[in-house]
PDB file of C-alpha atoms and ligand atoms in Angstrom:
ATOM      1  CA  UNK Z 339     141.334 176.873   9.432  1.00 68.00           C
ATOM      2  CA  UNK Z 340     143.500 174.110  10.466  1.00 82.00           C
ATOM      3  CA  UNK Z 341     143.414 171.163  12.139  1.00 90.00           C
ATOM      4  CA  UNK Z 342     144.356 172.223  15.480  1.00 93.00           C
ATOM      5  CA  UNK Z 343     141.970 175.206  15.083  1.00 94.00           C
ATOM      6  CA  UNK Z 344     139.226 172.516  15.458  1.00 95.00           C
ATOM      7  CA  UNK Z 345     141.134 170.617  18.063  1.00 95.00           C
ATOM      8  CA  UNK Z 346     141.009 173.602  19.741  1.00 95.00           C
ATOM      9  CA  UNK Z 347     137.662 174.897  19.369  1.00 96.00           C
ATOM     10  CA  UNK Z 348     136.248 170.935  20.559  1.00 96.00           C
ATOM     11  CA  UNK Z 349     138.102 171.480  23.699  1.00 96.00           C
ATOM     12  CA  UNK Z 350     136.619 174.589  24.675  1.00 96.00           C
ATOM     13  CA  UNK Z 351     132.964 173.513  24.206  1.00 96.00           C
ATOM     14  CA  UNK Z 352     134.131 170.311  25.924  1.00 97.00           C
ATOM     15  CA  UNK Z 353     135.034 171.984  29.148  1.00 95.00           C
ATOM     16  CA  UNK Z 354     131.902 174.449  28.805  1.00 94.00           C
ATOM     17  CA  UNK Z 355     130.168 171.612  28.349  1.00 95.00           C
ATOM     18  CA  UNK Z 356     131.423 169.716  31.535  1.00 94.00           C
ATOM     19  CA  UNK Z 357     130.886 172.885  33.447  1.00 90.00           C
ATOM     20  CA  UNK Z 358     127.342 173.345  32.670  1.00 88.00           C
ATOM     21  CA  UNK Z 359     126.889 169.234  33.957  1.00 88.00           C
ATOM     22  CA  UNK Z 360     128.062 169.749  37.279  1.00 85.00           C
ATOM     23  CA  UNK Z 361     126.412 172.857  37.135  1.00 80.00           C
ATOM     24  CA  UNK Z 362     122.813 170.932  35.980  1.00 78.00           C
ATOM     25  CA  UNK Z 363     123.924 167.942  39.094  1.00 78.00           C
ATOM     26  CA  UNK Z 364     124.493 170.652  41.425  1.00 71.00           C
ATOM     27  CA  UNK Z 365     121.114 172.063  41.543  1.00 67.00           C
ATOM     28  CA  UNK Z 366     119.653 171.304  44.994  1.00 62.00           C
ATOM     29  CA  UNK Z 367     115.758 169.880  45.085  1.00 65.00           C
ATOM     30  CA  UNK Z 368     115.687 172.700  48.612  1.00 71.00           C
ATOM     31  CA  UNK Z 369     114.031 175.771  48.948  1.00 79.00           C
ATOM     32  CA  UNK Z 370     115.817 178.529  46.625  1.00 84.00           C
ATOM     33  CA  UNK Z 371     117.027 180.993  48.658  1.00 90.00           C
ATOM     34  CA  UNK Z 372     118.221 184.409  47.560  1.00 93.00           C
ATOM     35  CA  UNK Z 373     121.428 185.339  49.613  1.00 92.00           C
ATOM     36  CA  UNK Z 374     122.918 189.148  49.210  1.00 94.00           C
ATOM     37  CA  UNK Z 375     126.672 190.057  50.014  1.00 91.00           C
ATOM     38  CA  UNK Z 376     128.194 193.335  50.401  1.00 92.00           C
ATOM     39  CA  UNK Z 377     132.002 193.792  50.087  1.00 86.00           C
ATOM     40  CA  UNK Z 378     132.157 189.991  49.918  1.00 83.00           C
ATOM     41  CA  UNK Z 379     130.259 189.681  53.395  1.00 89.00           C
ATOM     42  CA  UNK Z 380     126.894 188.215  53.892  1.00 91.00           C
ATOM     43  CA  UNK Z 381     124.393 191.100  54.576  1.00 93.00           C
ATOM     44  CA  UNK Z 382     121.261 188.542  54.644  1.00 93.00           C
ATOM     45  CA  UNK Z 383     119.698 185.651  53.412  1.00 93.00           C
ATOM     46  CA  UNK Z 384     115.938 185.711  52.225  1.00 94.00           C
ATOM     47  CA  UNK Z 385     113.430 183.093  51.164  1.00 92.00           C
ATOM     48  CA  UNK Z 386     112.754 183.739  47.252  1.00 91.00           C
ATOM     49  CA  UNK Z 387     109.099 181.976  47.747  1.00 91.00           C
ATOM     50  CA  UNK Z 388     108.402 185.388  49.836  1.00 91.00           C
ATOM     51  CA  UNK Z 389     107.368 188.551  48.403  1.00 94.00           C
ATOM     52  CA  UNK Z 390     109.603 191.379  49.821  1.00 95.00           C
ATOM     53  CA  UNK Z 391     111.648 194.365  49.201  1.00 96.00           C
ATOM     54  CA  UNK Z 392     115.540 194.141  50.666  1.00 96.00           C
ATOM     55  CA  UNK Z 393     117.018 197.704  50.984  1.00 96.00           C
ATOM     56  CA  UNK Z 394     120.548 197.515  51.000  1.00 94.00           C
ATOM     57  CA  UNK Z 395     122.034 200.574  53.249  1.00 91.00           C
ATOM     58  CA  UNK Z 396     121.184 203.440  50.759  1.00 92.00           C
ATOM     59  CA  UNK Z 397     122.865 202.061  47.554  1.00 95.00           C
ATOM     60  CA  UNK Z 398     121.016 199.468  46.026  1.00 96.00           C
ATOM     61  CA  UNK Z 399     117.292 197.713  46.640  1.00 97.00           C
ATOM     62  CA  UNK Z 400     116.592 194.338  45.624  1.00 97.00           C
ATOM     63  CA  UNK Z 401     112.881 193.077  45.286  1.00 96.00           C
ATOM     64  CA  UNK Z 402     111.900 189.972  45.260  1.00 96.00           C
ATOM     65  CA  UNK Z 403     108.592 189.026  43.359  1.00 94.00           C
ATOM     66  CA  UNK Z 404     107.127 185.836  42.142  1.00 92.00           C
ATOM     67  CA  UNK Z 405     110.133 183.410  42.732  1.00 91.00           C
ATOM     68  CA  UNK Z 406     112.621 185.888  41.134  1.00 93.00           C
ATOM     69  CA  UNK Z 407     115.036 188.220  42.506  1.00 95.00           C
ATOM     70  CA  UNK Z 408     115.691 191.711  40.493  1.00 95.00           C
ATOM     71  CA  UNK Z 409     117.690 194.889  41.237  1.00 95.00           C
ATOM     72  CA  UNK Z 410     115.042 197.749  41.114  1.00 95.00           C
ATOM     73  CA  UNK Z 411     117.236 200.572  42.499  1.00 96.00           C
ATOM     74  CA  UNK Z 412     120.663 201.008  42.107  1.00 95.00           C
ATOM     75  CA  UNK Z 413     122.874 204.368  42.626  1.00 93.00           C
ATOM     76  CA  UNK Z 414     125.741 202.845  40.713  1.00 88.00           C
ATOM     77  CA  UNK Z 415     126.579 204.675  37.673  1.00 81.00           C
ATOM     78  CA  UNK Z 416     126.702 202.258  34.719  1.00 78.00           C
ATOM     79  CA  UNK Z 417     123.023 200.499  35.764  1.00 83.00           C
ATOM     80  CA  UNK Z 418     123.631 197.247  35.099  1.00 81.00           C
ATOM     81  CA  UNK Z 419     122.669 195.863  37.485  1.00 87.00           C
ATOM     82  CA  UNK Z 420     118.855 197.415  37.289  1.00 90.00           C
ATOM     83  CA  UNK Z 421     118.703 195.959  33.402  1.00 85.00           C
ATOM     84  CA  UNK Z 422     120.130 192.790  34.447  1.00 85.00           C
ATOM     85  CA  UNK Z 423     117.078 189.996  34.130  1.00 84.00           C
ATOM     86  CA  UNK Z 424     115.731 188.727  37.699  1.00 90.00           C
ATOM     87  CA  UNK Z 425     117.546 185.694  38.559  1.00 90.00           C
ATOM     88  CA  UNK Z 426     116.000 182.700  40.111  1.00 88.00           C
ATOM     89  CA  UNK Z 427     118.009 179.587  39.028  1.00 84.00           C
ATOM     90  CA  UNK Z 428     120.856 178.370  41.371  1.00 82.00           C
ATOM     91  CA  UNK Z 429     123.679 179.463  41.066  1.00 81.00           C
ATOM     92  CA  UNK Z 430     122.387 182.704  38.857  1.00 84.00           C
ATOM     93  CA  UNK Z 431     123.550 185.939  40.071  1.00 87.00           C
ATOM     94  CA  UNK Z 432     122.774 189.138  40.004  1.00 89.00           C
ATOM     95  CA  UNK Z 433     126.329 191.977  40.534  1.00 86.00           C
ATOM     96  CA  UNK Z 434     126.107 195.266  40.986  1.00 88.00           C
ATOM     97  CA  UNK Z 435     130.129 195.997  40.717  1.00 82.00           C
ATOM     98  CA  UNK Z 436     130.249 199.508  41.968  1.00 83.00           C
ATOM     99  CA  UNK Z 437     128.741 199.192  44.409  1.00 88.00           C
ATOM    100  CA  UNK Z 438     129.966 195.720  45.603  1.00 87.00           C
ATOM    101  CA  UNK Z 439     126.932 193.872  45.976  1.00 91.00           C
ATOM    102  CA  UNK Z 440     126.222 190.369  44.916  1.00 91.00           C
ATOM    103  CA  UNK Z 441     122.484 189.107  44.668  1.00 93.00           C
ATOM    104  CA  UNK Z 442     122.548 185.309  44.464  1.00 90.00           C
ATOM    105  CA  UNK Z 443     119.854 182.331  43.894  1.00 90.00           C
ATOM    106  CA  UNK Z 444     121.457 179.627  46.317  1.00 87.00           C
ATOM    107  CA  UNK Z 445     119.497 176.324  47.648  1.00 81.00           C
ATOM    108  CA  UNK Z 446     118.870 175.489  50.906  1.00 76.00           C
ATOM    109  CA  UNK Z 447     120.380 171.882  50.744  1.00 66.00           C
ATOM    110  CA  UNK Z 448     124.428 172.252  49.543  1.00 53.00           C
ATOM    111  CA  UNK Z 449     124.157 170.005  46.563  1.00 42.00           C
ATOM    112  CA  UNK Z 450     121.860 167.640  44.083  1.00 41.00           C
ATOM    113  CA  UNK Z 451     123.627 164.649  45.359  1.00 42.00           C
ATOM    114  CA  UNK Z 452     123.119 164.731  49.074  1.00 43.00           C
ATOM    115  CA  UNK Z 453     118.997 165.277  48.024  1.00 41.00           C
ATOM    116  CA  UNK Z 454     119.271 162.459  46.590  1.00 42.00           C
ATOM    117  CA  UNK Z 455     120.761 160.584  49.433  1.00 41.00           C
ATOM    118  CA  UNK Z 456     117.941 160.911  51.520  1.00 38.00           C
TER     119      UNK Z 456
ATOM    120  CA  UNK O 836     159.303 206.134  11.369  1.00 53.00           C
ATOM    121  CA  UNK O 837     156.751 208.896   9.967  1.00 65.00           C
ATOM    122  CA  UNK O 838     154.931 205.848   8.213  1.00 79.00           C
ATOM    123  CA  UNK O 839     154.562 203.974  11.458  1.00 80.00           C
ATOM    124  CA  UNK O 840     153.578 206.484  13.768  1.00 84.00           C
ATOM    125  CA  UNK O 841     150.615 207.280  10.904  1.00 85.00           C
ATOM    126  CA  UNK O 842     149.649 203.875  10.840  1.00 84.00           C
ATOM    127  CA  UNK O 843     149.324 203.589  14.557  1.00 87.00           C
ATOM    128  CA  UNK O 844     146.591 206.670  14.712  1.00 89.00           C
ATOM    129  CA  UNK O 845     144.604 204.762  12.171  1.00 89.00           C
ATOM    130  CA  UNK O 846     144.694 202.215  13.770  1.00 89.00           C
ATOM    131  CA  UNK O 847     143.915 203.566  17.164  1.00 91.00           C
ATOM    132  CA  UNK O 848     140.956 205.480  15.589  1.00 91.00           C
ATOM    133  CA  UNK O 849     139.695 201.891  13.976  1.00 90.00           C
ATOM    134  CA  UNK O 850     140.055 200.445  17.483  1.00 90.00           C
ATOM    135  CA  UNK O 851     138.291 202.948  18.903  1.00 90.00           C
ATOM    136  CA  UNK O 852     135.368 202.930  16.512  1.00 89.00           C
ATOM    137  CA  UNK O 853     134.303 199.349  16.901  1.00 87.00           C
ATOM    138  CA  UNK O 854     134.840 200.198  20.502  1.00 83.00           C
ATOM    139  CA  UNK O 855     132.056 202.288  19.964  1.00 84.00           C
ATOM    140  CA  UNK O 856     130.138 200.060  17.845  1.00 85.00           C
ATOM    141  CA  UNK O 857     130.312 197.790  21.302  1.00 80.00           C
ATOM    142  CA  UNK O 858     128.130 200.123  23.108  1.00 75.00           C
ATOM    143  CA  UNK O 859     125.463 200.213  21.043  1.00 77.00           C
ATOM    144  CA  UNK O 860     125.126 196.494  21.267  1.00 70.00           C
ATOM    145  CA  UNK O 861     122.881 195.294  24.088  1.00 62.00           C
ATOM    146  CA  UNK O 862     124.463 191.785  24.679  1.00 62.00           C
ATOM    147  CA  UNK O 863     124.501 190.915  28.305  1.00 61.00           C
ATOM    148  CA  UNK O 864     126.940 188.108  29.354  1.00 60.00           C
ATOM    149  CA  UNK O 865     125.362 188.235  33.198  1.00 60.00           C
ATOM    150  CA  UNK O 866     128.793 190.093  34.835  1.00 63.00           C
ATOM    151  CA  UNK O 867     128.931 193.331  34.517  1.00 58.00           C
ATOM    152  CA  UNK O 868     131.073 195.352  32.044  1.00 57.00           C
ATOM    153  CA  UNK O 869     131.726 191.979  29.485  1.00 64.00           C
ATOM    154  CA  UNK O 870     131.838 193.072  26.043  1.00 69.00           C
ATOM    155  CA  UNK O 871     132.322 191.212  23.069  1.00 70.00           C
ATOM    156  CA  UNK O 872     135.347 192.296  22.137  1.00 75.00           C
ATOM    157  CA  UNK O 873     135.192 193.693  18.654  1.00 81.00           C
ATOM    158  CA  UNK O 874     138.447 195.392  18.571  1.00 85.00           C
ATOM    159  CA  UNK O 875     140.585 192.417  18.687  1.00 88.00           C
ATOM    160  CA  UNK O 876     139.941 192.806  15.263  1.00 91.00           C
ATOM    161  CA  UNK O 877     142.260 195.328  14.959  1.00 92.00           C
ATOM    162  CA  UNK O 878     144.838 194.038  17.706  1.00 93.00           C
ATOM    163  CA  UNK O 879     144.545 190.440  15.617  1.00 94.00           C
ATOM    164  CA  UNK O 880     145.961 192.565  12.382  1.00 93.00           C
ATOM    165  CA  UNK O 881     148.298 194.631  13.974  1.00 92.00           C
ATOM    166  CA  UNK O 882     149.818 191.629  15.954  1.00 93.00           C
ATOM    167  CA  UNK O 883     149.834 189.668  12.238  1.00 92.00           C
ATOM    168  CA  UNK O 884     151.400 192.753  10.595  1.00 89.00           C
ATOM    169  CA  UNK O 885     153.983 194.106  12.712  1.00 88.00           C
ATOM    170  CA  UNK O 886     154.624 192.456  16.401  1.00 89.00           C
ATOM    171  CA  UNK O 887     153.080 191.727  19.954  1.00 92.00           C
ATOM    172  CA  UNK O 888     154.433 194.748  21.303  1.00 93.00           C
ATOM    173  CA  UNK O 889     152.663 197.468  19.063  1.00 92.00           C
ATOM    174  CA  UNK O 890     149.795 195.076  19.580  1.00 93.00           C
ATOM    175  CA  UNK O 891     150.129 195.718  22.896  1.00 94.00           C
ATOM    176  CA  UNK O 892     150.743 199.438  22.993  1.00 93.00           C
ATOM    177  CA  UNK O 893     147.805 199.846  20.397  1.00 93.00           C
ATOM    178  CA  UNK O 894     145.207 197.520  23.112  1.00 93.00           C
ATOM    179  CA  UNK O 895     146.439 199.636  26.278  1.00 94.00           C
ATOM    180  CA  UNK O 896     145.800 202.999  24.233  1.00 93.00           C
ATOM    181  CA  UNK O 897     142.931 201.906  23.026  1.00 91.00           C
ATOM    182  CA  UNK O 898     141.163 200.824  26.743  1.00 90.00           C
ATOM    183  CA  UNK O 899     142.227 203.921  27.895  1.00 92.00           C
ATOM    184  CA  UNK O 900     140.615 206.254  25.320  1.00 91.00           C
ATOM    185  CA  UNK O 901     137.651 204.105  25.348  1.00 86.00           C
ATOM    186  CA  UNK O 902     137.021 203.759  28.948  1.00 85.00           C
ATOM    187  CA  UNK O 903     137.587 207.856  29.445  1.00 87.00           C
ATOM    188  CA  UNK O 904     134.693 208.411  26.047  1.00 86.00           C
ATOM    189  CA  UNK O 905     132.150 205.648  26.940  1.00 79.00           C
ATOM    190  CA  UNK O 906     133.163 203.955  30.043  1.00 74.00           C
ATOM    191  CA  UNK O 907     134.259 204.661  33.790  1.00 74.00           C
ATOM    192  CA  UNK O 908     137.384 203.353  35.916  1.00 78.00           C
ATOM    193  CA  UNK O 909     135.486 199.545  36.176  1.00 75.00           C
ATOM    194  CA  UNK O 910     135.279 199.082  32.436  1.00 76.00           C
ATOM    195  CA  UNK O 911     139.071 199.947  32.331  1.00 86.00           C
ATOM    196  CA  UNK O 912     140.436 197.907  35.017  1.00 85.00           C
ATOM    197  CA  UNK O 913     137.828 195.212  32.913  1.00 80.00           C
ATOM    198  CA  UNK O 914     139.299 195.183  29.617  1.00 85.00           C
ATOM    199  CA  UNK O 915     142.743 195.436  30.660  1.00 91.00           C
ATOM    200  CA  UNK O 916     142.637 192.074  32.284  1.00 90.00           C
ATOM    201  CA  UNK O 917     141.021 191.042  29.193  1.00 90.00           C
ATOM    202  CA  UNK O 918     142.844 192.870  26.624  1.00 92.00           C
ATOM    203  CA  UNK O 919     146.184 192.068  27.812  1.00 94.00           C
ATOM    204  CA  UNK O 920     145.537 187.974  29.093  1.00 95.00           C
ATOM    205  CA  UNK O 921     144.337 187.875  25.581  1.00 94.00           C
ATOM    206  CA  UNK O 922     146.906 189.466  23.654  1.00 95.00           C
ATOM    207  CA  UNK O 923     149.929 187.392  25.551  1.00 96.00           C
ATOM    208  CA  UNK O 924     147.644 184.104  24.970  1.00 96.00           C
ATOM    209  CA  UNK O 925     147.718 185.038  21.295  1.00 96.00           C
ATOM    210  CA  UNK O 926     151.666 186.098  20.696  1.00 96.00           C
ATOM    211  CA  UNK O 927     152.384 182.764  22.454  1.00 96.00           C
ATOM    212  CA  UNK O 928     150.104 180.497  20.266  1.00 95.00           C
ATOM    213  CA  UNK O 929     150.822 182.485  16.917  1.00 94.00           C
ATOM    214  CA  UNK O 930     155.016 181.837  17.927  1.00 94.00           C
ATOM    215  CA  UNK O 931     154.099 178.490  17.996  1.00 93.00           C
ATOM    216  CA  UNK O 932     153.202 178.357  14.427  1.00 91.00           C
ATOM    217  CA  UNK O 933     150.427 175.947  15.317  1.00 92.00           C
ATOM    218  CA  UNK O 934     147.578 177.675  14.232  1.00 94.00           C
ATOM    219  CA  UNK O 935     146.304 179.747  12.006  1.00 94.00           C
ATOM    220  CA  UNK O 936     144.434 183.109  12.297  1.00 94.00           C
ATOM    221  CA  UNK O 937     140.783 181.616  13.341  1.00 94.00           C
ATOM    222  CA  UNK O 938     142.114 179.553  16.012  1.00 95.00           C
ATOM    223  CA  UNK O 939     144.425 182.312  17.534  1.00 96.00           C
ATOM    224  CA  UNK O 940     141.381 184.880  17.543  1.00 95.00           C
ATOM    225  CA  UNK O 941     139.765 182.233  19.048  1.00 95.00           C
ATOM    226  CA  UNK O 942     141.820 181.403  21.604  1.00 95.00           C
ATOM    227  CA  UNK O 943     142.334 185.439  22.095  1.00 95.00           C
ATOM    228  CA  UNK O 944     138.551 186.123  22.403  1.00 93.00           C
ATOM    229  CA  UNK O 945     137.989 182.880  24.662  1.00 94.00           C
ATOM    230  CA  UNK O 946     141.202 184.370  27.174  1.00 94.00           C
ATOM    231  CA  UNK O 947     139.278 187.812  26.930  1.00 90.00           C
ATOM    232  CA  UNK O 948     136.214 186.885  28.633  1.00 89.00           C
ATOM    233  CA  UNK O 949     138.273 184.695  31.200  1.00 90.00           C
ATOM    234  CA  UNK O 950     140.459 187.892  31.970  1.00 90.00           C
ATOM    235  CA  UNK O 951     137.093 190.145  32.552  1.00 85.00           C
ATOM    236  CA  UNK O 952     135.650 187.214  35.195  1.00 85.00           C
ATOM    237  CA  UNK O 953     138.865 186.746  37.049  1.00 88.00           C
ATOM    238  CA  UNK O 954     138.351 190.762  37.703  1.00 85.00           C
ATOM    239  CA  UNK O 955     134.726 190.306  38.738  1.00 81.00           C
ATOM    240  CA  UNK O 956     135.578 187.859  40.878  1.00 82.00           C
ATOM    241  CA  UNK O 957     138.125 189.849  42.458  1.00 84.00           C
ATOM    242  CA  UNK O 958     136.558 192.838  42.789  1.00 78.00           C
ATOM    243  CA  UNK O 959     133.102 191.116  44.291  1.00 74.00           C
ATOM    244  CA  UNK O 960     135.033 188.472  46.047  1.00 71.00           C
ATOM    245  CA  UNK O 961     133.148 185.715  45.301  1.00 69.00           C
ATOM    246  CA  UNK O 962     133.038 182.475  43.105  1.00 69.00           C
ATOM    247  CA  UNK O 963     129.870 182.558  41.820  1.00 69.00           C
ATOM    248  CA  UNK O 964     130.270 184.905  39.353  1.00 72.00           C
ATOM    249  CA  UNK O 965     131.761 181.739  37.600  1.00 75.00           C
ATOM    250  CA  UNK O 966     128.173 180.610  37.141  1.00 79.00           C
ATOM    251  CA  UNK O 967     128.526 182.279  33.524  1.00 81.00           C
ATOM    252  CA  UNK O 968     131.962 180.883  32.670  1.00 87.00           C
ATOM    253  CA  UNK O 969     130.529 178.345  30.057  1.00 88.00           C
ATOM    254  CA  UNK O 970     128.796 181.009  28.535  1.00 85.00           C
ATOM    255  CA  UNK O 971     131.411 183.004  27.975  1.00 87.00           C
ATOM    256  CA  UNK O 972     133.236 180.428  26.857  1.00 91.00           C
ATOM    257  CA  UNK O 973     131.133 180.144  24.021  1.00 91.00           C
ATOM    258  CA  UNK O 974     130.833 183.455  23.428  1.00 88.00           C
ATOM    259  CA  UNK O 975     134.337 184.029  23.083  1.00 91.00           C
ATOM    260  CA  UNK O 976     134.757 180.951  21.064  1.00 93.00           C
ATOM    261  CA  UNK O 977     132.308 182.504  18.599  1.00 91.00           C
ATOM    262  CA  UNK O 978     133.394 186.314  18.465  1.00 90.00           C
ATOM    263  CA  UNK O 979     136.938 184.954  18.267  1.00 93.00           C
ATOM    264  CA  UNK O 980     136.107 182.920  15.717  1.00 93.00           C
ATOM    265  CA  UNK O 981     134.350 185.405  13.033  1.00 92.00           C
ATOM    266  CA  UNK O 982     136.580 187.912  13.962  1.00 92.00           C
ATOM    267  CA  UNK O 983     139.494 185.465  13.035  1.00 94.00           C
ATOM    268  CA  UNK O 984     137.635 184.756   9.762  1.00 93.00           C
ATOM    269  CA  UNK O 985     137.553 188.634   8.973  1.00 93.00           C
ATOM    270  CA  UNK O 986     141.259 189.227   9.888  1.00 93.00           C
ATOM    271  CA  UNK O 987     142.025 186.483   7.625  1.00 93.00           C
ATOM    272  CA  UNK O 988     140.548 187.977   4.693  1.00 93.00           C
ATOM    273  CA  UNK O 989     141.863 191.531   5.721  1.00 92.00           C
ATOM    274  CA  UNK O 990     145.336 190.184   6.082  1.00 92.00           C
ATOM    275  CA  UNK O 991     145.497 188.669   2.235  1.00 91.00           C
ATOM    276  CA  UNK O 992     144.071 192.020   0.989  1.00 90.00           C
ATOM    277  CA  UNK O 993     146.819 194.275   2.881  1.00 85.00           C
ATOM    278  CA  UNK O 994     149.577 191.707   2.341  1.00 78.00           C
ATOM    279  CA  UNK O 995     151.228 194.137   0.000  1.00 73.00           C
ATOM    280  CA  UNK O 996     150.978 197.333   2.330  1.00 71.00           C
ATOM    281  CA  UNK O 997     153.832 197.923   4.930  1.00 66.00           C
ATOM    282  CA  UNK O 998     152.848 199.515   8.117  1.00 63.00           C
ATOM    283  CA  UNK O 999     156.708 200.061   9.690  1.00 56.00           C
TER     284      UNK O 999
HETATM  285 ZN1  LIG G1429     124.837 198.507  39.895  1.00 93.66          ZN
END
């Protein structure tokens, strides 16, 4: 390894690093919502403190259970989306490619700092 | 020109191989279709022992094969992004004599994961898929790093063959 290998190693965990901070400052102190997008378009919006099931038209259906948000049906052909963990972080997503869909953990108040404004 | 084409089937076949070896591995990076990249292994040789452009013919053969035997159309459109933003990040940094294999494969396997999330984010049209950007970061950091380390030692065992 040289130098520069290093150099260049430190600045990629540096910007990782950054990323994660504003990602740990963003986190809102509001209610965690769970908001789903088809084709890039909002399809709904759903309160992740409520127990439901979300059908989305006939191609996917998204449960949401204890706080978290999981996949349990998809018609997509690779699955991911079904073995991906439930998500219930902001910001953590869940993407069923094929298919289009996006299931993501968002909070009800935009960001960390205007919480703690108030 | 017998010599060369011979070499280039190997090599395909070794590409193809770890591409296989891939599959069986159940990381998940949180976006779909992100692999770890094992076969820049053999693009990080090829590009070391010949040039960037039978790199690049061997990393566009390679997707192809591998996304017909165990992928679909998504994991091709996937790791071309990746392959190819990764192989052009690597010529450039290896012409500028800067660095040596590690950081170059690290670099390589860093620009792979980026290529792969600029085509989620396409394809889903949305941002947040960046969410897992640091961690793929890393990840690439680290594949790219041992896989550096192995093409290293590779490269001063095979320093005596001749692949053109
Ligand atoms: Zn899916």
């Amino acid at each position: 390894m040289k130098r520069n290998d290093l150099i260049l190693a430190g600045a990629i965990l540096a910007v990782a690093a950054v990323i994660l901070a504003f990602q740990f400052f963003r986190q809102g102190n509001g209610e965690q919502l769970v908001e789903i997008s088809v084709d890039g378009e909002v399809f709904g919006t759903y309160d992740l403190t409520d127990d439901q099931t979300i059908k989305i038209g006939n191609t996917n259906r998204v449960v949401i259970e204890d706080g978290a948000a999981r996949m349990e049906w998809a018609d997509c052909p690779d699955q991911i989306c079904v073995n991906h963990r439930a998500v219930s972080k902001n910001g953590e997503s869940i993407i069923c490619l094929p298919n289009q869909v996006v299931v993501t953990v968002v909070s009800s108040e935009e960001s960390g700092l205007d919480a703690v404004a108030q | 020109m017998k010599n060369r084409a011979a070499y280039f089937g190997v090599f395909t076949a070794l590409a193809l191989i770890f591409s296989y070896i891939e599959t069986l591995i159940p990381i998940q990076f949180g976006v779909p279709g992100i692999k770890l990249g094992l076969a820049n292994l053999i693009i990080v040789i090829v590009l070391y022992r010949t040039d960037w452009r039978e790199a690049l013919l061997l990393s566009v053969v390679r997707i192809i094969l591998a996304g017909f035997i165990f992928g679909n159309l998504f994991s091709i459109v996937y790791s071309l992004a990746g392959g190819i933003l990764s192989l052009a990040v690597m010529a450039l940094l290896k012409k500028s004599d800067r660095f040596s294999v590690t950081g170059i494969s690290m670099a390589g396997g860093v620009c792979h994961n980026i290529g792969q999330l600029i085509v989620a984010m396409i394809v889903v049209e949305t941002y947040q898929v960046g969410y897992y950007l640091p961690v793929l970061l890393v990840a690439g950091l680290i594949t790219g790093a041992v896989i550096g380390a192995v093409a290293g030692e590779v490269l001063k065992r095979i320093r005596n063959l001749s692949f053109q």
